[in-house]
PDB file of C-alpha atoms in Angstrom:
ATOM      1  CA  UNK J   1       8.034  -9.396  61.414  1.00  0.00           C
ATOM      2  CA  UNK J   2       9.830 -11.385  59.680  1.00  0.00           C
ATOM      3  CA  UNK J   3       7.435 -11.254  56.792  1.00  0.00           C
ATOM      4  CA  UNK J   4       8.241  -7.707  56.705  1.00  0.00           C
ATOM      5  CA  UNK J   5      11.505  -8.026  56.959  1.00  0.00           C
ATOM      6  CA  UNK J   6      11.032 -10.596  53.697  1.00  0.00           C
ATOM      7  CA  UNK J   7       9.543  -8.169  52.277  1.00  0.00           C
ATOM      8  CA  UNK J   8      12.387  -5.108  52.515  1.00  0.00           C
ATOM      9  CA  UNK J   9      14.694  -6.998  51.451  1.00  0.00           C
ATOM     10  CA  UNK J  10      13.226  -8.214  48.242  1.00  0.00           C
ATOM     11  CA  UNK J  11      12.308  -4.564  47.428  1.00  0.00           C
ATOM     12  CA  UNK J  12      16.222  -3.671  48.299  1.00  0.00           C
ATOM     13  CA  UNK J  13      17.441  -6.397  46.315  1.00  0.00           C
ATOM     14  CA  UNK J  14      15.091  -5.737  42.936  1.00  0.00           C
ATOM     15  CA  UNK J  15      16.071  -2.237  44.019  1.00  0.00           C
ATOM     16  CA  UNK J  16      19.601  -2.943  43.513  1.00  0.00           C
ATOM     17  CA  UNK J  17      19.423  -5.070  39.975  1.00  0.00           C
ATOM     18  CA  UNK J  18      17.063  -2.078  38.601  1.00  0.00           C
ATOM     19  CA  UNK J  19      19.761   0.347  39.389  1.00  0.00           C
ATOM     20  CA  UNK J  20      22.608  -1.667  36.999  1.00  0.00           C
ATOM     21  CA  UNK J  21      23.144  -0.733  33.766  1.00  0.00           C
ATOM     22  CA  UNK J  22      22.614  -3.881  31.158  1.00  0.00           C
ATOM     23  CA  UNK J  23      26.192  -4.495  29.489  1.00  0.00           C
ATOM     24  CA  UNK J  24      26.286  -2.209  25.943  1.00  0.00           C
ATOM     25  CA  UNK J  25      29.089  -2.925  23.273  1.00  0.00           C
ATOM     26  CA  UNK J  26      29.492  -0.391  20.759  1.00  0.00           C
ATOM     27  CA  UNK J  27      29.593  -1.866  17.609  1.00  0.00           C
ATOM     28  CA  UNK J  28      30.256   0.774  15.313  1.00  0.00           C
ATOM     29  CA  UNK J  29      29.868   4.612  15.385  1.00  0.00           C
ATOM     30  CA  UNK J  30      29.551   7.090  12.021  1.00  0.00           C
ATOM     31  CA  UNK J  31      29.151  10.030  11.316  1.00  0.00           C
ATOM     32  CA  UNK J  32      26.376  10.661   9.100  1.00  0.00           C
ATOM     33  CA  UNK J  33      26.428  12.922   5.774  1.00  0.00           C
ATOM     34  CA  UNK J  34      24.291  15.397   5.123  1.00  0.00           C
ATOM     35  CA  UNK J  35      21.187  13.764   3.206  1.00  0.00           C
ATOM     36  CA  UNK J  36      17.077  13.393   4.268  1.00  0.00           C
ATOM     37  CA  UNK J  37      16.018  10.286   5.471  1.00  0.00           C
ATOM     38  CA  UNK J  38      12.711   9.795   5.281  1.00  0.00           C
ATOM     39  CA  UNK J  39      12.305   5.482   5.424  1.00  0.00           C
ATOM     40  CA  UNK J  40      14.337   3.067   7.455  1.00  0.00           C
ATOM     41  CA  UNK J  41      14.532   0.002   6.366  1.00  0.00           C
ATOM     42  CA  UNK J  42      16.026  -3.506   7.957  1.00  0.00           C
ATOM     43  CA  UNK J  43      16.599  -6.717   6.080  1.00  0.00           C
ATOM     44  CA  UNK J  44      18.240 -10.154   7.290  1.00  0.00           C
ATOM     45  CA  UNK J  45      19.439 -11.641   5.087  1.00  0.00           C
ATOM     46  CA  UNK J  46      20.498 -15.126   4.871  1.00  0.00           C
ATOM     47  CA  UNK J  47      23.365 -16.592   2.484  1.00  0.00           C
ATOM     48  CA  UNK J  48      23.598 -19.600   1.502  1.00  0.00           C
ATOM     49  CA  UNK J  49      26.922 -21.941   1.959  1.00  0.00           C
ATOM     50  CA  UNK J  50      29.360 -20.267  -0.881  1.00  0.00           C
ATOM     51  CA  UNK J  51      26.730 -17.562  -2.339  1.00  0.00           C
ATOM     52  CA  UNK J  52      27.111 -13.875  -2.893  1.00  0.00           C
ATOM     53  CA  UNK J  53      25.452 -10.519  -4.300  1.00  0.00           C
ATOM     54  CA  UNK J  54      26.344  -9.785  -7.604  1.00  0.00           C
ATOM     55  CA  UNK J  55      28.266  -6.784  -7.901  1.00  0.00           C
ATOM     56  CA  UNK J  56      25.832  -3.481  -6.754  1.00  0.00           C
ATOM     57  CA  UNK J  57      26.208  -0.405  -5.114  1.00  0.00           C
ATOM     58  CA  UNK J  58      22.762   1.309  -2.804  1.00  0.00           C
ATOM     59  CA  UNK J  59      21.800   4.570  -3.247  1.00  0.00           C
ATOM     60  CA  UNK J  60      21.514   5.463   0.277  1.00  0.00           C
ATOM     61  CA  UNK J  61      23.489   4.475   3.511  1.00  0.00           C
ATOM     62  CA  UNK J  62      23.660   1.179   4.779  1.00  0.00           C
ATOM     63  CA  UNK J  63      24.699  -0.133   7.758  1.00  0.00           C
ATOM     64  CA  UNK J  64      25.331  -3.580   8.089  1.00  0.00           C
ATOM     65  CA  UNK J  65      25.631  -6.015  11.158  1.00  0.00           C
ATOM     66  CA  UNK J  66      26.533  -9.780  10.589  1.00  0.00           C
ATOM     67  CA  UNK J  67      25.093 -12.239  12.935  1.00  0.00           C
ATOM     68  CA  UNK J  68      26.282 -16.028  11.614  1.00  0.00           C
ATOM     69  CA  UNK J  69      29.504 -16.843   9.498  1.00  0.00           C
ATOM     70  CA  UNK J  70      31.738 -15.007   7.782  1.00  0.00           C
ATOM     71  CA  UNK J  71      31.104 -12.447   4.775  1.00  0.00           C
ATOM     72  CA  UNK J  72      33.513 -11.418   2.152  1.00  0.00           C
ATOM     73  CA  UNK J  73      33.246  -7.998   2.535  1.00  0.00           C
ATOM     74  CA  UNK J  74      35.060  -5.268  -0.500  1.00  0.00           C
ATOM     75  CA  UNK J  75      34.209  -1.942  -1.908  1.00  0.00           C
ATOM     76  CA  UNK J  76      35.464  -0.932  -5.179  1.00  0.00           C
ATOM     77  CA  UNK J  77      38.949   0.347  -4.865  1.00  0.00           C
ATOM     78  CA  UNK J  78      39.969  -0.866  -1.053  1.00  0.00           C
ATOM     79  CA  UNK J  79      40.956  -4.174  -0.221  1.00  0.00           C
ATOM     80  CA  UNK J  80      38.786  -7.196   0.355  1.00  0.00           C
ATOM     81  CA  UNK J  81      38.402  -7.980   3.882  1.00  0.00           C
ATOM     82  CA  UNK J  82      36.151 -11.104   5.741  1.00  0.00           C
ATOM     83  CA  UNK J  83      33.435  -9.669   8.828  1.00  0.00           C
ATOM     84  CA  UNK J  84      32.837 -12.234  11.138  1.00  0.00           C
ATOM     85  CA  UNK J  85      30.029 -12.848  13.508  1.00  0.00           C
ATOM     86  CA  UNK J  86      29.684  -9.562  15.673  1.00  0.00           C
ATOM     87  CA  UNK J  87      31.372  -6.770  13.024  1.00  0.00           C
ATOM     88  CA  UNK J  88      29.763  -3.978  11.874  1.00  0.00           C
ATOM     89  CA  UNK J  89      30.206  -2.462   9.214  1.00  0.00           C
ATOM     90  CA  UNK J  90      28.905   0.497   6.481  1.00  0.00           C
ATOM     91  CA  UNK J  91      28.801   1.232   2.850  1.00  0.00           C
ATOM     92  CA  UNK J  92      28.384   4.341   1.968  1.00  0.00           C
ATOM     93  CA  UNK J  93      25.621   5.976   0.012  1.00  0.00           C
ATOM     94  CA  UNK J  94      26.464   5.026  -4.031  1.00  0.00           C
ATOM     95  CA  UNK J  95      29.799   3.418  -3.529  1.00  0.00           C
ATOM     96  CA  UNK J  96      29.781   0.059  -6.120  1.00  0.00           C
ATOM     97  CA  UNK J  97      30.593  -2.739  -3.524  1.00  0.00           C
ATOM     98  CA  UNK J  98      32.354  -5.272  -5.793  1.00  0.00           C
ATOM     99  CA  UNK J  99      32.456  -8.756  -3.760  1.00  0.00           C
ATOM    100  CA  UNK J 100      29.987  -9.047  -0.799  1.00  0.00           C
ATOM    101  CA  UNK J 101      29.962 -13.115  -0.364  1.00  0.00           C
ATOM    102  CA  UNK J 102      29.666 -15.798   1.885  1.00  0.00           C
ATOM    103  CA  UNK J 103      33.153 -17.017   2.750  1.00  0.00           C
ATOM    104  CA  UNK J 104      32.066 -20.216   4.424  1.00  0.00           C
ATOM    105  CA  UNK J 105      31.512 -23.300   2.109  1.00  0.00           C
ATOM    106  CA  UNK J 106      29.454 -25.438   4.403  1.00  0.00           C
ATOM    107  CA  UNK J 107      27.502 -23.352   6.228  1.00  0.00           C
ATOM    108  CA  UNK J 108      25.165 -20.207   5.772  1.00  0.00           C
ATOM    109  CA  UNK J 109      26.349 -16.784   6.509  1.00  0.00           C
ATOM    110  CA  UNK J 110      23.416 -14.111   8.208  1.00  0.00           C
ATOM    111  CA  UNK J 111      23.417 -10.270   8.003  1.00  0.00           C
ATOM    112  CA  UNK J 112      21.336  -7.177   9.006  1.00  0.00           C
ATOM    113  CA  UNK J 113      21.554  -4.144   6.898  1.00  0.00           C
ATOM    114  CA  UNK J 114      19.629  -1.386   7.957  1.00  0.00           C
ATOM    115  CA  UNK J 115      18.483   1.248   4.900  1.00  0.00           C
ATOM    116  CA  UNK J 116      18.658   4.769   5.549  1.00  0.00           C
ATOM    117  CA  UNK J 117      16.514   5.438   2.804  1.00  0.00           C
ATOM    118  CA  UNK J 118      14.375   8.122   0.700  1.00  0.00           C
ATOM    119  CA  UNK J 119      10.261   7.367  -0.014  1.00  0.00           C
ATOM    120  CA  UNK J 120      10.203   4.980  -2.527  1.00  0.00           C
ATOM    121  CA  UNK J 121      14.016   4.855  -3.389  1.00  0.00           C
ATOM    122  CA  UNK J 122      15.920   1.273  -4.206  1.00  0.00           C
ATOM    123  CA  UNK J 123      17.988  -0.414  -1.114  1.00  0.00           C
ATOM    124  CA  UNK J 124      20.072  -2.055  -4.122  1.00  0.00           C
ATOM    125  CA  UNK J 125      21.024  -1.156  -7.466  1.00  0.00           C
ATOM    126  CA  UNK J 126      22.290  -4.675  -9.502  1.00  0.00           C
ATOM    127  CA  UNK J 127      25.479  -3.758 -11.906  1.00  0.00           C
ATOM    128  CA  UNK J 128      23.939  -4.623 -15.334  1.00  0.00           C
TER     129      UNK J 128
END
């Protein structure tokens, strides 16, 4: 009888835990422009202290997430913003990014970028 009560207790506790939904935090919601996505590429990129990207644009939509550190981010025509760990961002296809730089001089910054590409499309185009 004790064994049966123990098994029932485990089953009840286990099923209650299985019904508890996971914690969910929405980071970004964006309506996609009309486009054809044939390939998704996801990169984890780490900038050394003070390092940044040259002026560039992406021929595709890009969605990003700051994993650690702080990034100074400025699309053309907008004010620069400071992105912190846990922040998400969007880079519009074709829009020039004039500043994307690790804001800290003493530690690296890491972010994840998701590129919504067409087949054989480059992910980034550096301004010459």
